[in-house]
Short mmCIF file of C-alpha atoms in Angstrom, two decimals:
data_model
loop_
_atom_site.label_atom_id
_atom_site.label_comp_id
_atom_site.label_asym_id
_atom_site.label_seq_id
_atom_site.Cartn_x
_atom_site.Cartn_y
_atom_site.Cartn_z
CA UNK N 198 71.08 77.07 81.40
CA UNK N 199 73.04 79.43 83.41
CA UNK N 200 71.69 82.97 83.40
CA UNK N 201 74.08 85.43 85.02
CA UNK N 202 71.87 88.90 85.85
CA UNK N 203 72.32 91.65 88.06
CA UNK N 204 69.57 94.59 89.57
CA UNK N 205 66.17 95.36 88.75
CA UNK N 206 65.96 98.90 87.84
CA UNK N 207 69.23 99.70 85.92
CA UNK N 208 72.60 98.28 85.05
CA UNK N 209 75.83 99.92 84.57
CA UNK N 210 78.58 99.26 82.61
CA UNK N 211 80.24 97.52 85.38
CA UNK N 212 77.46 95.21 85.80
CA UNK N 213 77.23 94.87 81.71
CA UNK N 214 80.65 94.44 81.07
CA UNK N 215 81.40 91.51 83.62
CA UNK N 216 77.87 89.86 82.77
CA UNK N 217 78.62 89.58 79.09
CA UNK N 218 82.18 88.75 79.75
CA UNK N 219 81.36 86.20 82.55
CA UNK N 220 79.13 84.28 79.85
CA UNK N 221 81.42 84.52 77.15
CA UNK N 222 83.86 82.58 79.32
CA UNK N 223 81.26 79.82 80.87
CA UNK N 224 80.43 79.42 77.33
CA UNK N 225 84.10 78.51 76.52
CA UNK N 226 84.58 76.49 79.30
CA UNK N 227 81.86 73.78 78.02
CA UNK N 228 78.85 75.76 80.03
CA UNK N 229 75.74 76.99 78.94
CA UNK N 230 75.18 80.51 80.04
CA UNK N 231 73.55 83.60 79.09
CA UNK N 232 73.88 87.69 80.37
CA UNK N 233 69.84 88.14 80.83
CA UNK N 234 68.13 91.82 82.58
CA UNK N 235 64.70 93.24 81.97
CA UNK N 236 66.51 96.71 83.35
CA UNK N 237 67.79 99.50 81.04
CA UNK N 238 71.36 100.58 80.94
CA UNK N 239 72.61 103.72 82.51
CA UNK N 240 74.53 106.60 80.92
CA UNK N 241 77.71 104.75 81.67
CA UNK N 242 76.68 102.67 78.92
CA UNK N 243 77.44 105.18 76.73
CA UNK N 244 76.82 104.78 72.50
CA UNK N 245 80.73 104.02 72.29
CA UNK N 246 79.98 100.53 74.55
CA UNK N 247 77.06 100.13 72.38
CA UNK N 248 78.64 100.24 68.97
CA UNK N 249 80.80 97.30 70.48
CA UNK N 250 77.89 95.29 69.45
CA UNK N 251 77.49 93.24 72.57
CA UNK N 252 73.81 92.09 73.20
CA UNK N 253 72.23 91.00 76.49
CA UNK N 254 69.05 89.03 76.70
CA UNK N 255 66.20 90.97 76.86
CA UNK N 256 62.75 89.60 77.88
CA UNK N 257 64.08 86.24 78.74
CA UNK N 258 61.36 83.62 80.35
CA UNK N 259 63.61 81.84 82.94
CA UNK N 260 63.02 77.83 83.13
CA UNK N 261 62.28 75.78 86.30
CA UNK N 262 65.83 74.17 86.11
CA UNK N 263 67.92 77.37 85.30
CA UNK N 264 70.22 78.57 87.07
CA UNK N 265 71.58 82.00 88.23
CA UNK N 266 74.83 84.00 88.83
CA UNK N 267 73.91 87.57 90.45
CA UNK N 268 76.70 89.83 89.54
CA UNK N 269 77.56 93.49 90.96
CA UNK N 270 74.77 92.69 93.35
CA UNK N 271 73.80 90.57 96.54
CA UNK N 272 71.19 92.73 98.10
CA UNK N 273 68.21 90.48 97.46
CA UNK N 274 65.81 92.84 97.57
CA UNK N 275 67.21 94.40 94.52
CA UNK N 276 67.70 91.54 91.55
CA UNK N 277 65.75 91.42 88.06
CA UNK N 278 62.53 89.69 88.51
CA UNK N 279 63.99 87.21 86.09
CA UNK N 280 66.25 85.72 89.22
CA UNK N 281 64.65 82.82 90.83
CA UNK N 282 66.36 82.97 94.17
CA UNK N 283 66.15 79.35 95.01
CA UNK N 284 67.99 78.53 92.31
CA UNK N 285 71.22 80.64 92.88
CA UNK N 286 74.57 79.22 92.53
CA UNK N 287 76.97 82.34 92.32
CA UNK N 288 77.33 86.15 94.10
CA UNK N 289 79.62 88.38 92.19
CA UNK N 290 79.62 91.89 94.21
CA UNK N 291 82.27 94.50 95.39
CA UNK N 292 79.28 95.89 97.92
CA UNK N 293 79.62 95.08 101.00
CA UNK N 294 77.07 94.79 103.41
CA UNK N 295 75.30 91.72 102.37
CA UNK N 296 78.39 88.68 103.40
CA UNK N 297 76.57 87.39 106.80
CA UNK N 298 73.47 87.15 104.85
CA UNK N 299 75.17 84.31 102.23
CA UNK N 300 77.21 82.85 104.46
CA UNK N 301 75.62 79.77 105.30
CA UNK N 302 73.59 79.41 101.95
CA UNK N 303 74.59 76.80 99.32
CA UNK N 304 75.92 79.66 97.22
CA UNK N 305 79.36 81.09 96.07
CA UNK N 306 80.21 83.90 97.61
CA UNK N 307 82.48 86.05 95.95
CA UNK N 308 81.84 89.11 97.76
CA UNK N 309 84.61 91.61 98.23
CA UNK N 310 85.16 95.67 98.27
CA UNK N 311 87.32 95.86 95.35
CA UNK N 312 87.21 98.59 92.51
CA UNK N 313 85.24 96.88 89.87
CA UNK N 314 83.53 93.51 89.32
CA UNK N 315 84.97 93.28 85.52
CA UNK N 316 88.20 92.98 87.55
CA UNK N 317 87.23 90.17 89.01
CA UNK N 318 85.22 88.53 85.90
CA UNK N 319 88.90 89.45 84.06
CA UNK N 320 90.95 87.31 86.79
CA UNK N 321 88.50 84.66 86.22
CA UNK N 322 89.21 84.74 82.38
CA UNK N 323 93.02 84.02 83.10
CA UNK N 324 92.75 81.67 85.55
CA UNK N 325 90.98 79.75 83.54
CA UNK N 326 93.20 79.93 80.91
CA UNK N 327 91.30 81.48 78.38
CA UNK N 328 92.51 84.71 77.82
CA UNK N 329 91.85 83.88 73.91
CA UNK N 330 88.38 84.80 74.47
CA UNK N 331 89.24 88.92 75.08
CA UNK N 332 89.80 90.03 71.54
CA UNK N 333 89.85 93.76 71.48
CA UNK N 334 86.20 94.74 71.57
CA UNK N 335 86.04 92.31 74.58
CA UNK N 336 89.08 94.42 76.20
CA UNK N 337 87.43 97.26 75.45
CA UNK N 338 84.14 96.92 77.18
CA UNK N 339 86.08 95.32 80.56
CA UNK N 340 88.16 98.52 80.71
CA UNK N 341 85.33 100.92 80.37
CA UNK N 342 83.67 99.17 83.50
CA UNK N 343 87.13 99.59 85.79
CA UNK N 344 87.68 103.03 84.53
CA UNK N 345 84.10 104.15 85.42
CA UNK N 346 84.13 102.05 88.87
CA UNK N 347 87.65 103.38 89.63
CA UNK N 348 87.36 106.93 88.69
CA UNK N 349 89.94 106.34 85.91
CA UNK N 350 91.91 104.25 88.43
CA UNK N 351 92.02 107.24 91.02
CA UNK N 352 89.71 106.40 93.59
CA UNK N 353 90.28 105.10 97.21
CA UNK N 354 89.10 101.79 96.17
CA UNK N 355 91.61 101.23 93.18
CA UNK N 356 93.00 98.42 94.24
CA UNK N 357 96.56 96.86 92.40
CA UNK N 358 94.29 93.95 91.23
CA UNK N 359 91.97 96.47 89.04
CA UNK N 360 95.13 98.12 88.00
CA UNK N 361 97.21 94.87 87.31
CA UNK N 362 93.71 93.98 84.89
CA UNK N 363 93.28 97.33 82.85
CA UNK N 364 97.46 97.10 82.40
CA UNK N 365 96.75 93.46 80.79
CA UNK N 366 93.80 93.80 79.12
CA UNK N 367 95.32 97.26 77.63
CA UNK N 368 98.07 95.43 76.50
CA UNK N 369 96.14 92.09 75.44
CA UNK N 370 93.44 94.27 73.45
CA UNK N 371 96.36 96.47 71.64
CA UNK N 372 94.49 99.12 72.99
CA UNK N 373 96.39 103.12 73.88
CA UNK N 374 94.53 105.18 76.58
CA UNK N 375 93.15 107.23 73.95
CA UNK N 376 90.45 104.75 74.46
CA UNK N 377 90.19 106.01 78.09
CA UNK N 378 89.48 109.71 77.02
CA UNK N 379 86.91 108.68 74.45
CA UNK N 380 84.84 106.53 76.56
CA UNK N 381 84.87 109.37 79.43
CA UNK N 382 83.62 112.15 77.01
CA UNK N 383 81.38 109.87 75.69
CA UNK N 384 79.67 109.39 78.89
CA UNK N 385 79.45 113.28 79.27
CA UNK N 386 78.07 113.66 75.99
CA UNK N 387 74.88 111.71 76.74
CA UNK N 388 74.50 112.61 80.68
CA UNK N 389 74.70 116.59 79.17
CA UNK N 390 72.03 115.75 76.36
CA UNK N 391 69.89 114.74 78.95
CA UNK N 392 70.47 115.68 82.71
CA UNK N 393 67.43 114.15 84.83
CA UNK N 394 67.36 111.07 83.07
CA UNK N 395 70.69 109.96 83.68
CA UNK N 396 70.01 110.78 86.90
CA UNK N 397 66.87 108.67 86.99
CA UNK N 398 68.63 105.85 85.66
CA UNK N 399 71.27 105.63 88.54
CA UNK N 400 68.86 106.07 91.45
CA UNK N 401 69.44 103.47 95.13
CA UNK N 402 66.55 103.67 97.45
CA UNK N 403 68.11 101.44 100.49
CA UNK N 404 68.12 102.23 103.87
CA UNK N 405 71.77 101.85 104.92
CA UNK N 406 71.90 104.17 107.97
CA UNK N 407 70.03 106.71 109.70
CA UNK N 408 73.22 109.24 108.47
CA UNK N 409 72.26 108.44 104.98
CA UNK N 410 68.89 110.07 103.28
CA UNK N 411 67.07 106.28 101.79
CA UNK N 412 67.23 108.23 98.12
CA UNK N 413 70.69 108.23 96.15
CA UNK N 414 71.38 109.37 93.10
CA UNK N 415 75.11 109.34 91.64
CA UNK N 416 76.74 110.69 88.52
CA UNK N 417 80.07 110.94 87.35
CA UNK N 418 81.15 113.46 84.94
CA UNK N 419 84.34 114.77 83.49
CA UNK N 420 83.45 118.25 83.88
CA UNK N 421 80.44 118.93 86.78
CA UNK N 422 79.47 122.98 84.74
CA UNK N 423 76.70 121.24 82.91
CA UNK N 424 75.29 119.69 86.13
CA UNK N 425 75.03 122.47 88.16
CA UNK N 426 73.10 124.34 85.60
CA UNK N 427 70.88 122.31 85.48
CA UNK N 428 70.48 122.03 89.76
CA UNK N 429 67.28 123.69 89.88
CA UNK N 430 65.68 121.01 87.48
CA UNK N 431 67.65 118.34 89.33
CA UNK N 432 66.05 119.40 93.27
CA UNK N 433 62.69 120.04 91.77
CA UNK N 434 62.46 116.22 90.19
CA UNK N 435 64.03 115.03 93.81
CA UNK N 436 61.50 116.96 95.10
CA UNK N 437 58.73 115.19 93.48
CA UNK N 438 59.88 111.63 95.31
CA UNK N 439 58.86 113.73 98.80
CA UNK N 440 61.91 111.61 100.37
CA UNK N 441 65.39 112.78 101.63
CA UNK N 442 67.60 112.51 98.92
CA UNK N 443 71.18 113.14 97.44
CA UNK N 444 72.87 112.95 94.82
CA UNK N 445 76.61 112.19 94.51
CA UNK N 446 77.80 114.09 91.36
CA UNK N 447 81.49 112.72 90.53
CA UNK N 448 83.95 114.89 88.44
CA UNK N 449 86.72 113.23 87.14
CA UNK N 450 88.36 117.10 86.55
CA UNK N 451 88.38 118.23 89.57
CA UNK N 452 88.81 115.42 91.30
CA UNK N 453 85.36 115.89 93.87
CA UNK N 454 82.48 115.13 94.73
CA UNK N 455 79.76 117.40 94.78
CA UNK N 456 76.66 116.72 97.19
CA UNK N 457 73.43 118.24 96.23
CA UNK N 458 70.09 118.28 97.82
CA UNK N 459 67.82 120.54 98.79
CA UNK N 460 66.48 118.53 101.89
CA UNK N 461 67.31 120.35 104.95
CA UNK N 462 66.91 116.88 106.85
CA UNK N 463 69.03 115.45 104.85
CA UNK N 464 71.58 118.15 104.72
CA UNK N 465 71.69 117.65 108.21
CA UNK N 466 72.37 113.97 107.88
CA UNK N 467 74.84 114.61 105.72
CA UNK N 468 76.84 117.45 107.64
CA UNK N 469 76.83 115.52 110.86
CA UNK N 470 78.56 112.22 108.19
CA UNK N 471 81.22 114.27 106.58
CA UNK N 472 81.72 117.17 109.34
CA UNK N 473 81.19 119.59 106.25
CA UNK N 474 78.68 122.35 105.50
CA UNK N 475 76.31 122.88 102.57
CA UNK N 476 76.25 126.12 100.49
CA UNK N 477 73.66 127.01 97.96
CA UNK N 478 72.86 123.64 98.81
CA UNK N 479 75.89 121.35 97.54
CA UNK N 480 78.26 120.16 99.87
CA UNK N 481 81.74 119.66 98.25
CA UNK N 482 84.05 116.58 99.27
CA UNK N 483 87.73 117.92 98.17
CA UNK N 484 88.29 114.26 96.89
CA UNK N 485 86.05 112.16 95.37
CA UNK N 486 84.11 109.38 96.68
CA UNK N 487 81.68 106.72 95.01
CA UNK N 488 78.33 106.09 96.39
CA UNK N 489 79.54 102.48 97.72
CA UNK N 490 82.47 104.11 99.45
CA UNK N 491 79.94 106.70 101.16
CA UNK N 492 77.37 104.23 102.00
CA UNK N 493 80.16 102.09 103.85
CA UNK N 494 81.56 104.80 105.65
CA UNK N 495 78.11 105.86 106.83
CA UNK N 496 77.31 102.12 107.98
CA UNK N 497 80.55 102.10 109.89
CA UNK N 498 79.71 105.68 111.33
CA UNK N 499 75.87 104.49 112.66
CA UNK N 500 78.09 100.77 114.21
CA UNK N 501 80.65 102.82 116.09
CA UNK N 502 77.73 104.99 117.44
CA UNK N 503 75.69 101.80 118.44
#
């Protein structure tokens, strides 16, 4: 068996969407392969992804001969405790950070700092030549995860590859960007009914650099109002970790990126990385920026310094 999985604590859509996809096409190609994760979704998994009907195995009891494709992941120190690490054949990630580590492992690497893995998963699909496996709920669920990893195809990471794959599976799905609206405001319904657990459920502790607090939270939003009133709730629960923290709030409206934390260490940290200031504790980015984009900039920041 082939058991494709990603992180331990949570999994986004991203990380849904291309696990379910990636064993829907193993399964076609002759392969025996299942989307296993003892982690809950985040709010990017929104009820309109789960009304698709998709299921991933929950509670699975991995065998001594199974075998494992880690997807929208290759820290190590961060897979499901389902993942027998000895027994990995695959690395599906678009974080970089981790390449050196694979490198000379009997492993696949497919590690590369593109927008979205379900880009990748879908370019796997057609070059295979089994496109007849995305019917439109299929289409649907792929698109969701390069929207949400994209910033509805906006951010600096959009690359013509995640474009060229929404374009074809919009087109192979029948699908009009209504869907695109729908799935955004469906995410903001559920982070707005509840505020700190969306937040807890899209939490990286990872030291990446001393610019960086260890404690990042990220959220993206169509509209950031409903965040901010809740910020006093959101930097007391921070508070609780007693660690620097942040957390990247991402609004699609306004096209920014909103910084809070209440941690004048890591405010500091955080000035000195973007040459901005806090105010009423939020520093605002005038264009957004995904937690993978700020964590890379911040390792590059600490090398050039070395």
């Amino acid at each position: 068996m082939i058991v494709i999985s990603s992180g331990a604590k949570y999994i986004d859509i991203d990380a849904y969407a291309s696990g379910i996809a990636y064993a829907k096409l193993l399964n076609a190609l002759g392969q025996q392969a299942i989307f296993a994760s003892s982690a809950t979704t985040n709010a990017s998994v929104c009820t309109i992804i789960k009304n698709l009907g998709f299921k991933i195995v929950t509670g699975y009891k991995p065998k001594k001969e199974d075998k494992f494709i880690l997807i929208d992941l290759s820290n190590p120190d961060f897979f499901d405790k389902i993942v027998n690490k000895n027994n990995i054949i695959e690395i599906v990630d678009h974080h970089t950070g981790f390449e050196k580590y694979w490198q000379n492992k009997n492993v696949e690497n497919n590690i590369e700092f593109i927008g979205s893995v379900a880009t990748v998963i879908y370019e796997k699909i057609l070059n295979n030549n089994k496109l007849n496996i995305l019917d439109t709920d299929l289409c649907k669920l792929l698109i969701a995860a390069i929207l949400d990893n994209t910033l509805n195809l906006k951010s600096d990471i959009t690359t013509k590859r995640d474009i060229d794959a929404y374009k074809a599976l919009q087109k192979i799905g029948n699908l009009s960007k209504t869907f695109d609206k729908q799935y955004f405001e469906c995410c903001q319904e559920q982070i707005n009914f509840n505020v700190l657990n969306a937040i807890k459920n899209d939490i990286k502790i990872e030291h990446v650099s001393s610019l960086l607090p260890e404690t990042f939270g990220q959220l993206t939003v169509y509209n950031i109002q409903p965040v901010l009133e809740k910020q006093k709730d959101i930097e007391n629960y921070f508070n609780t970790l007693n660690q620097e923290w942040l957390l990247n709030v991402i609004c699609i409206k306004y096209g920014k990126s909103y910084i809070l934390s209440s941690d004048k260490q890591a405010q500091t940290k955080l000035s000195k990385l973007f040459n901005e200031k806090f105010c009423n504790n939020i520093l605002v980015l005038q264009k957004f920026k995904l937690r993978k984009e700020i964590m890379k900039m911040a390792r590059m920041k600490s090398e050039l310094a070395d």
